[in-house]
Amino acid sequence: MKNILLILSTVISTLILAQKKPTLFLIGDSTMANKENPDKNPEHGWGQVLPQFLTTGIEVQNHAMNGRSSKSFRTEGRWDKVEKQLKKGDFVVIQFGHNDQKLKDSTKFTNPHTQYRANLERYVNETRAKGAIPILMTSIVRRNFNENGVLIDTHTDYPLVVRMVANDMKVAFVDLQLLTEQMEISNGPEKSKLLHLHFKEGENPYYPKGKDDDTHLSKLGAETVAKLALKNLKSLKIGLEKYIK
């Protein structure tokens, strides 16, 4: 009888601890998303590699998905799945922008100063309503060097709006645009190719015809971005720092 009670007590304690364990939710686009066949696929999202830099004291749920904008992520019901799970003490990283720019896709495009801003504010408010902590991030830059070796921005006003919302609503904020801009520039036009997907024909079996992709990340690129994000998250002192290795 004592053994049974001891086992029950242990199970109950484990369940209570599991319930108290915070979750870090990631919502965003392909630059953050998990990729299929990670052992063979050279492409990695920075959210995909994030768990290796965190302790087991926090769970990570990466809901980021290729091609999603702040608009389509909600209309497809993806946010609803996250919101239903949110509890006090959880964290939500919000990073959209790449696909909100798509002028030829009405299901994704948002005006940065109206719909996009309203969408970000709504994510923040609904996260806070559940007692969770929102974290806004600007989009990572594209590797877009001109003939003079100058990195040219492609995101127009979207990152500016993220900064404005973070400032106005007092939201934890990581400027990944700035951090990845510095990353690209420090590596330069040639070395920065290693952070992305650049393969000649026959060089990589996953891309037999070759690949030139300056938006998405290699495993090296994803790990570099994840480390940059975590270094800045640690400095914010919002409670997440104790789970960062």
Short mmCIF file of C-alpha atoms in Angstrom, two decimals:
data_model
loop_
_atom_site.label_atom_id
_atom_site.label_comp_id
_atom_site.label_asym_id
_atom_site.label_seq_id
_atom_site.Cartn_x
_atom_site.Cartn_y
_atom_site.Cartn_z
CA MET A 1 0.00 0.00 0.00
CA LYS A 2 2.83 2.36 0.91
CA ASN A 3 4.52 1.62 -2.43
CA ILE A 4 1.32 2.40 -4.31
CA LEU A 5 0.89 5.69 -2.46
CA LEU A 6 4.54 6.57 -3.14
CA ILE A 7 4.10 5.88 -6.86
CA LEU A 8 0.90 7.94 -6.98
CA SER A 9 2.60 10.78 -5.14
CA THR A 10 5.50 10.72 -7.61
CA VAL A 11 3.16 10.70 -10.62
CA ILE A 12 1.11 13.60 -9.23
CA SER A 13 4.27 15.59 -8.46
CA THR A 14 5.56 14.98 -11.98
CA LEU A 15 2.27 16.13 -13.50
CA ILE A 16 2.24 19.28 -11.38
CA LEU A 17 5.80 20.10 -12.39
CA ALA A 18 4.94 19.48 -16.05
CA GLN A 19 1.99 21.83 -15.79
CA LYS A 20 4.17 24.53 -14.27
CA LYS A 21 6.84 24.14 -16.94
CA PRO A 22 6.72 27.21 -19.20
CA THR A 23 6.48 26.97 -22.96
CA LEU A 24 8.21 29.17 -25.51
CA PHE A 25 5.91 29.47 -28.53
CA LEU A 26 7.32 30.65 -31.85
CA ILE A 27 5.05 32.18 -34.49
CA GLY A 28 6.42 33.40 -37.78
CA ASP A 29 7.52 32.45 -41.28
CA SER A 30 9.97 30.16 -43.10
CA THR A 31 13.09 31.81 -41.68
CA MET A 32 12.01 30.52 -38.24
CA ALA A 33 10.16 27.32 -39.19
CA ASN A 34 11.11 23.66 -38.76
CA LYS A 35 12.18 22.00 -42.02
CA GLU A 36 11.51 18.47 -43.20
CA ASN A 37 14.34 15.92 -43.45
CA PRO A 38 16.74 17.91 -41.24
CA ASP A 39 19.47 15.28 -41.61
CA LYS A 40 19.54 15.70 -45.39
CA ASN A 41 17.97 19.10 -45.98
CA PRO A 42 20.58 21.91 -45.77
CA GLU A 43 17.85 24.47 -45.00
CA HIS A 44 17.09 25.18 -41.34
CA GLY A 45 14.89 27.74 -39.61
CA TRP A 46 16.50 29.49 -36.65
CA GLY A 47 13.60 28.39 -34.44
CA GLN A 48 14.32 24.81 -35.45
CA VAL A 49 17.76 24.86 -33.80
CA LEU A 50 16.73 26.97 -30.80
CA PRO A 51 16.02 24.09 -28.36
CA GLN A 52 19.66 22.97 -28.33
CA PHE A 53 20.60 26.26 -26.69
CA LEU A 54 17.92 26.03 -23.97
CA THR A 55 17.65 23.94 -20.82
CA THR A 56 15.07 21.20 -20.30
CA GLY A 57 13.27 23.53 -17.91
CA ILE A 58 11.29 25.05 -20.78
CA GLU A 59 9.37 23.49 -23.65
CA VAL A 60 9.62 24.90 -27.18
CA GLN A 61 6.72 24.78 -29.63
CA ASN A 62 7.67 26.07 -33.06
CA HIS A 63 4.47 26.98 -34.92
CA ALA A 64 6.24 29.09 -37.57
CA MET A 65 5.37 28.01 -41.11
CA ASN A 66 6.72 28.69 -44.57
CA GLY A 67 5.01 31.49 -46.47
CA ARG A 68 2.89 32.82 -43.62
CA SER A 69 2.25 36.47 -42.85
CA SER A 70 0.79 38.15 -39.79
CA LYS A 71 -2.54 37.88 -41.60
CA SER A 72 -2.54 34.32 -43.01
CA PHE A 73 -1.13 32.81 -39.80
CA ARG A 74 -4.35 33.87 -38.08
CA THR A 75 -6.85 33.25 -40.90
CA GLU A 76 -5.57 29.67 -41.27
CA GLY A 77 -6.29 29.01 -37.58
CA ARG A 78 -2.64 28.63 -36.61
CA TRP A 79 -2.78 31.30 -33.94
CA ASP A 80 -5.92 29.76 -32.49
CA LYS A 81 -3.97 26.55 -31.77
CA VAL A 82 -1.34 28.55 -29.89
CA GLU A 83 -3.76 30.82 -28.02
CA LYS A 84 -5.75 27.87 -26.66
CA GLN A 85 -2.61 26.49 -24.99
CA LEU A 86 -1.24 29.73 -23.56
CA LYS A 87 -0.89 29.94 -19.79
CA LYS A 88 0.65 32.32 -17.31
CA GLY A 89 4.43 32.30 -17.52
CA ASP A 90 4.65 31.24 -21.16
CA PHE A 91 6.49 33.25 -23.83
CA VAL A 92 5.48 34.01 -27.42
CA VAL A 93 8.03 35.15 -30.02
CA ILE A 94 6.26 37.04 -32.83
CA GLN A 95 8.23 37.50 -36.07
CA PHE A 96 6.43 38.36 -39.31
CA GLY A 97 7.21 40.62 -42.24
CA HIS A 98 8.73 38.65 -45.13
CA ASN A 99 5.37 37.53 -46.49
CA ASP A 100 3.34 40.56 -45.44
CA GLN A 101 5.17 42.26 -48.33
CA LYS A 102 3.59 40.05 -51.01
CA LEU A 103 1.61 42.56 -53.07
CA LYS A 104 0.39 39.87 -55.46
CA ASP A 105 -1.15 37.69 -52.74
CA SER A 106 -4.26 39.09 -51.07
CA THR A 107 -4.28 36.27 -48.50
CA LYS A 108 -0.91 37.41 -47.14
CA PHE A 109 -0.31 41.07 -47.92
CA THR A 110 -0.79 43.69 -45.22
CA ASN A 111 -0.21 47.42 -45.29
CA PRO A 112 2.64 47.95 -42.77
CA HIS A 113 1.11 51.01 -41.13
CA THR A 114 -2.46 49.72 -40.82
CA GLN A 115 -3.23 45.98 -41.06
CA TYR A 116 0.27 44.78 -40.15
CA ARG A 117 0.45 47.04 -37.11
CA ALA A 118 -3.06 46.06 -36.01
CA ASN A 119 -2.17 42.37 -36.36
CA LEU A 120 0.94 42.73 -34.21
CA GLU A 121 -0.98 44.65 -31.55
CA ARG A 122 -3.66 41.97 -31.49
CA TYR A 123 -1.09 39.18 -31.03
CA VAL A 124 0.45 41.14 -28.16
CA ASN A 125 -2.87 41.86 -26.45
CA GLU A 126 -4.16 38.30 -26.76
CA THR A 127 -0.87 36.89 -25.45
CA ARG A 128 -0.98 39.20 -22.44
CA ALA A 129 -4.63 38.35 -21.81
CA LYS A 130 -3.52 34.77 -21.13
CA GLY A 131 -0.82 35.90 -18.71
CA ALA A 132 1.95 35.05 -21.19
CA ILE A 133 4.81 37.31 -22.25
CA PRO A 134 4.96 38.56 -25.88
CA ILE A 135 8.31 39.16 -27.57
CA LEU A 136 8.39 41.12 -30.83
CA MET A 137 11.18 40.57 -33.33
CA THR A 138 11.97 42.25 -36.62
CA SER A 139 12.55 40.04 -39.67
CA ILE A 140 16.01 38.75 -40.47
CA VAL A 141 17.59 40.50 -43.46
CA ARG A 142 18.07 38.99 -46.88
CA ARG A 143 21.62 38.60 -48.16
CA ASN A 144 21.30 41.39 -50.70
CA PHE A 145 24.69 42.95 -51.48
CA ASN A 146 25.03 45.32 -54.43
CA GLU A 147 28.02 45.48 -56.78
CA ASN A 148 29.83 47.72 -54.28
CA GLY A 149 29.46 45.28 -51.40
CA VAL A 150 26.74 47.33 -49.69
CA LEU A 151 23.91 45.38 -48.03
CA ILE A 152 20.61 46.74 -49.35
CA ASP A 153 17.45 46.53 -47.23
CA THR A 154 14.41 44.76 -48.71
CA HIS A 155 11.90 45.09 -45.84
CA THR A 156 10.89 48.75 -46.26
CA ASP A 157 8.68 49.95 -43.36
CA TYR A 158 7.79 46.62 -41.76
CA PRO A 159 10.69 46.49 -39.25
CA LEU A 160 10.05 50.13 -38.34
CA VAL A 161 6.45 49.29 -37.44
CA VAL A 162 7.61 46.42 -35.21
CA ARG A 163 9.88 48.87 -33.36
CA MET A 164 7.02 51.34 -32.98
CA VAL A 165 4.61 48.73 -31.61
CA ALA A 166 7.25 47.41 -29.19
CA ASN A 167 7.94 50.94 -27.96
CA ASP A 168 4.31 52.05 -27.72
CA MET A 169 3.07 48.89 -26.02
CA LYS A 170 6.19 48.31 -23.87
CA VAL A 171 6.81 44.87 -25.39
CA ALA A 172 10.04 42.90 -25.06
CA PHE A 173 11.87 43.46 -28.35
CA VAL A 174 14.76 41.93 -30.27
CA ASP A 175 15.93 43.77 -33.38
CA LEU A 176 16.87 40.80 -35.54
CA GLN A 177 17.02 43.06 -38.57
CA LEU A 178 19.90 44.98 -37.02
CA LEU A 179 21.60 41.88 -35.64
CA THR A 180 21.45 39.93 -38.90
CA GLU A 181 22.46 42.99 -40.88
CA GLN A 182 25.59 43.19 -38.75
CA MET A 183 26.05 39.42 -39.22
CA GLU A 184 25.88 39.65 -43.02
CA ILE A 185 28.15 42.69 -43.25
CA SER A 186 30.79 41.21 -40.94
CA ASN A 187 30.91 38.09 -43.12
CA GLY A 188 30.92 40.04 -46.37
CA PRO A 189 29.47 39.21 -49.82
CA GLU A 190 31.28 35.88 -50.23
CA LYS A 191 31.58 34.36 -46.75
CA SER A 192 27.94 35.22 -46.00
CA LYS A 193 26.88 32.67 -48.65
CA LEU A 194 27.68 29.98 -46.07
CA LEU A 195 24.87 31.35 -43.89
CA HIS A 196 22.36 30.73 -46.68
CA LEU A 197 21.75 28.17 -49.42
CA HIS A 198 24.35 28.49 -52.16
CA PHE A 199 25.22 25.31 -54.03
CA LYS A 200 26.54 24.71 -57.52
CA GLU A 201 24.98 22.01 -59.71
CA GLY A 202 25.92 18.59 -58.37
CA GLU A 203 27.43 20.01 -55.18
CA ASN A 204 24.63 18.93 -52.85
CA PRO A 205 22.37 15.89 -53.42
CA TYR A 206 19.36 17.71 -51.94
CA TYR A 207 19.70 20.37 -54.67
CA PRO A 208 21.08 18.43 -57.66
CA LYS A 209 20.48 21.37 -60.01
CA GLY A 210 22.11 23.84 -57.62
CA LYS A 211 20.64 26.54 -55.41
CA ASP A 212 21.01 30.29 -54.91
CA ASP A 213 18.82 31.36 -51.98
CA ASP A 214 19.67 34.54 -50.08
CA THR A 215 16.57 34.52 -47.83
CA HIS A 216 16.61 31.14 -46.11
CA LEU A 217 19.27 29.83 -43.77
CA SER A 218 21.77 26.99 -43.74
CA LYS A 219 22.31 25.14 -40.47
CA LEU A 220 25.24 27.46 -39.75
CA GLY A 221 23.09 30.49 -40.50
CA ALA A 222 20.22 29.23 -38.36
CA GLU A 223 22.50 28.52 -35.39
CA THR A 224 24.16 31.91 -35.73
CA VAL A 225 20.81 33.72 -35.77
CA ALA A 226 19.49 31.65 -32.84
CA LYS A 227 22.54 32.57 -30.77
CA LEU A 228 22.11 36.26 -31.62
CA ALA A 229 18.43 36.11 -30.64
CA LEU A 230 19.13 34.34 -27.34
CA LYS A 231 21.97 36.67 -26.39
CA ASN A 232 19.59 39.60 -26.68
CA LEU A 233 16.69 37.77 -25.03
CA LYS A 234 18.98 37.08 -22.08
CA SER A 235 19.70 40.78 -21.66
CA LEU A 236 15.98 41.66 -21.56
CA LYS A 237 15.57 40.06 -18.10
CA ILE A 238 11.99 38.92 -18.71
CA GLY A 239 12.39 35.52 -17.05
CA LEU A 240 13.52 33.61 -20.12
CA GLU A 241 17.19 34.10 -19.30
CA LYS A 242 17.21 31.32 -16.67
CA TYR A 243 16.44 28.76 -19.38
CA ILE A 244 19.25 29.83 -21.73
CA LYS A 245 22.36 27.66 -21.59
#
